[in-house]
Coordinates of C-alpha atoms in Angstrom, one line a residue:
M747 CA 9.0 20.5 17.9
Q748 CA 8.3 17.6 20.2
D749 CA 4.6 17.7 19.2
L750 CA 5.6 17.3 15.6
W751 CA 7.6 14.1 15.9
P752 CA 4.6 11.7 16.0
W753 CA 3.2 13.4 12.9
L754 CA 6.6 13.1 11.1
A755 CA 6.7 9.4 12.2
V756 CA 3.3 8.8 10.7
A757 CA 4.2 10.5 7.4
G758 CA 7.6 8.8 7.3
A759 CA 5.9 5.4 7.8
G760 CA 3.5 6.3 4.9
A761 CA 6.4 7.2 2.6
L762 CA 8.2 4.0 3.6
H763 CA 5.1 2.0 2.7
G764 CA 4.8 3.8 -0.6
M765 CA 8.4 2.9 -1.5
N766 CA 7.8 -0.8 -0.8
P767 CA 7.3 -2.6 -4.2
A768 CA 4.8 -4.9 -2.6
S769 CA 2.6 -1.9 -1.7
G770 CA 1.4 -1.7 -5.3
W771 CA 3.5 0.9 -7.2
V772 CA 4.8 -1.9 -9.4
F773 CA 1.2 -2.7 -10.4
A774 CA 0.4 0.9 -11.0
A775 CA 3.5 1.3 -13.2
A776 CA 2.5 -1.9 -15.1
L777 CA -0.9 -0.4 -15.8
A778 CA 0.7 2.8 -16.9
C779 CA 2.8 1.0 -19.4
H780 CA -0.4 0.1 -21.3
D781 CA -1.9 3.6 -20.9
K782 CA -0.1 6.4 -18.9
R783 CA -3.4 7.8 -17.7
R784 CA -4.0 4.6 -15.6
A785 CA -1.2 5.1 -13.1
I786 CA -2.9 7.7 -10.9
P787 CA -6.4 6.0 -10.9
A788 CA -4.7 2.8 -9.9
L789 CA -3.9 4.5 -6.6
I790 CA -7.6 4.5 -5.6
P791 CA -7.9 0.7 -5.0
I792 CA -4.4 0.7 -3.4
A793 CA -5.7 3.3 -1.0
I794 CA -8.9 1.4 -0.3
G795 CA -7.0 -1.8 0.5
H796 CA -4.5 0.1 2.7
M797 CA -7.3 1.9 4.6
A798 CA -9.2 -1.3 5.1
S799 CA -6.1 -2.8 6.7
L800 CA -5.7 0.2 9.0
G801 CA -9.4 -0.1 9.9
L802 CA -9.0 -3.8 10.7
V803 CA -6.1 -3.1 13.0
A804 CA -7.8 -0.1 14.6
A805 CA -11.0 -2.1 15.3
A806 CA -8.9 -4.9 16.8
V807 CA -7.1 -2.4 19.1
V808 CA -10.3 -0.6 20.1
Y809 CA -12.1 -3.9 20.9
G810 CA -9.1 -5.4 22.5
L811 CA -8.9 -8.4 20.2
P812 CA -5.7 -10.4 20.4
M813 CA -3.4 -10.3 17.3
N814 CA -2.6 -14.0 16.6
R815 CA 0.1 -14.0 13.9
V816 CA -0.4 -17.7 13.2
V817 CA -4.1 -17.3 12.4
L818 CA -3.3 -14.2 10.3
A819 CA -0.6 -16.0 8.4
I820 CA -2.9 -18.9 7.7
A821 CA -5.7 -16.7 6.5
I822 CA -3.4 -14.7 4.2
G823 CA -1.9 -17.9 2.9
L824 CA -5.4 -19.2 2.1
L825 CA -6.1 -16.0 0.2
L826 CA -2.9 -16.4 -1.9
V827 CA -3.7 -20.1 -2.6
L828 CA -7.2 -19.1 -3.8
G829 CA -5.7 -16.5 -6.0
G830 CA -3.3 -19.1 -7.5
I831 CA -6.2 -21.5 -8.1
H832 CA -8.0 -18.7 -9.8
C833 CA -5.0 -18.0 -12.1
I834 CA -4.5 -21.7 -12.9
G835 CA -8.2 -22.0 -14.0
R836 CA -7.8 -19.2 -16.5
K837 CA -7.5 -19.9 -20.2
T838 CA -4.8 -17.2 -20.7
L839 CA -1.6 -17.1 -18.8
P840 CA -1.6 -14.4 -16.1
M841 CA 1.5 -12.8 -17.7
M842 CA -0.4 -12.4 -20.9
A843 CA -3.4 -10.8 -19.3
A844 CA -3.9 -7.3 -18.0
P845 CA -1.7 -6.7 -14.9
A846 CA -4.6 -6.4 -12.4
S847 CA -8.2 -5.4 -12.0
Q848 CA -9.3 -2.6 -9.6
A849 CA -10.7 -5.2 -7.2
G850 CA -7.5 -7.3 -7.5
L851 CA -5.4 -4.2 -6.7
A852 CA -7.5 -3.5 -3.6
L853 CA -7.4 -7.1 -2.4
W854 CA -3.6 -7.2 -3.0
S855 CA -3.2 -3.9 -1.0
L856 CA -5.3 -5.2 1.8
V857 CA -3.5 -8.6 2.0
V858 CA 0.0 -7.2 1.8
S859 CA -0.5 -4.3 4.1
T860 CA -2.2 -6.5 6.7
A861 CA 0.5 -9.2 6.3
H862 CA 3.4 -6.8 7.0
G863 CA 1.6 -5.0 9.8
T864 CA 0.7 -1.6 8.4
G865 CA -1.7 -0.7 11.2
L866 CA 0.5 -2.2 13.9
M867 CA 3.4 -0.1 12.7
L868 CA 1.4 3.0 13.4
V869 CA 0.2 2.2 16.9
P870 CA 3.4 3.6 18.6
A871 CA 2.9 6.9 16.7
F872 CA -0.9 7.0 17.4
V873 CA -0.5 6.6 21.2
P874 CA 1.2 10.0 21.8
L875 CA -1.3 11.7 19.4
C876 CA -4.4 10.2 21.0
M877 CA -3.5 10.8 24.6
T878 CA -6.0 13.3 25.9
G879 CA -3.4 15.0 28.1
S880 CA -1.1 15.8 25.2
P881 CA -1.2 19.2 23.4
A882 CA -2.3 17.3 20.2
G883 CA -5.3 16.0 22.1
Q884 CA -6.5 19.6 22.8
I885 CA -6.9 20.4 19.1
T886 CA -10.4 19.2 19.0
A887 CA -13.2 18.7 21.5
S888 CA -13.9 15.2 20.2
G889 CA -10.3 14.1 21.1
S890 CA -8.7 10.9 20.0
L891 CA -11.0 9.7 17.1
L892 CA -10.5 12.8 15.0
L893 CA -6.8 12.9 15.7
A894 CA -6.4 9.2 14.8
S895 CA -8.3 9.8 11.6
A896 CA -6.0 12.8 10.8
A897 CA -2.9 10.7 11.5
A898 CA -4.3 8.0 9.2
G899 CA -4.9 10.6 6.6
V900 CA -1.4 12.0 6.8
H901 CA 0.0 8.4 6.6
M902 CA -2.2 7.7 3.6
A903 CA -1.3 10.9 1.8
A904 CA 2.4 10.3 2.2
M905 CA 2.0 6.7 1.0
L906 CA 0.0 7.7 -2.0
I907 CA 2.3 10.5 -3.1
T908 CA 5.3 8.2 -2.8
T909 CA 3.5 5.4 -4.6
G910 CA 2.3 7.7 -7.4
V911 CA 5.8 9.1 -8.0
L912 CA 7.4 5.7 -8.1
A913 CA 4.7 4.4 -10.4
I914 CA 5.2 7.2 -12.9
Q915 CA 9.0 6.9 -12.7
G916 CA 8.8 3.1 -13.0
R917 CA 6.8 3.5 -16.2
K918 CA 9.4 5.8 -17.6
G919 CA 12.1 3.3 -16.6
V920 CA 10.3 0.5 -18.5
H921 CA 10.0 2.6 -21.6
V922 CA 13.7 3.5 -21.4
A923 CA 14.6 -0.2 -21.1
A924 CA 12.4 -1.1 -24.0
T925 CA 13.9 1.6 -26.2
L926 CA 17.4 0.5 -25.3
W927 CA 16.5 -3.1 -26.0
R928 CA 15.1 -2.3 -29.5
K929 CA 18.2 -0.1 -30.2
Y930 CA 20.9 -2.5 -29.0
R931 CA 19.3 -6.0 -29.2
H932 CA 21.6 -7.0 -32.1
Y933 CA 24.6 -6.6 -29.7
W934 CA 23.1 -9.2 -27.3
P935 CA 25.0 -12.5 -27.7
A936 CA 22.1 -14.7 -26.8
P937 CA 19.8 -15.8 -29.7

């Protein structure tokens, strides 16, 4: 059972990330409101952005690069300002346009998952899995790299399942609210 705890921690962190509205399920639900078939394909760019964030953190850890939170915050802030400038320059208001493009979803997922420390959150769970002396390290001859990839896959699967379920349920909630609004709007006291 002790060998299972790091795997459960990785899956639990993935499910937790999937529940976070900033992780993208809100955007997937918004896309599904236009066409219900768009919810699940919206998970692909979310996964790409999330995996890119994990890859950045993994590369930083492997190469021993320091994690300077101030530089990271400034870089992410600049990305958000550039996104705002892009929205201001449009002829249509952002709320009147489609919720997000595939590239926009991937960039959003990358920025948000990097900003809140997706990869850093997994480092304590990766360490017991990747130690070569542990029973988990004996599963393969190649050792840590394959195990770290498997752990990232478990994390990603848990996140995507949770995100997909919430996106579909969020879409249903929006439709219920719209139906109730149409049915009972004449009872609303505001003009």
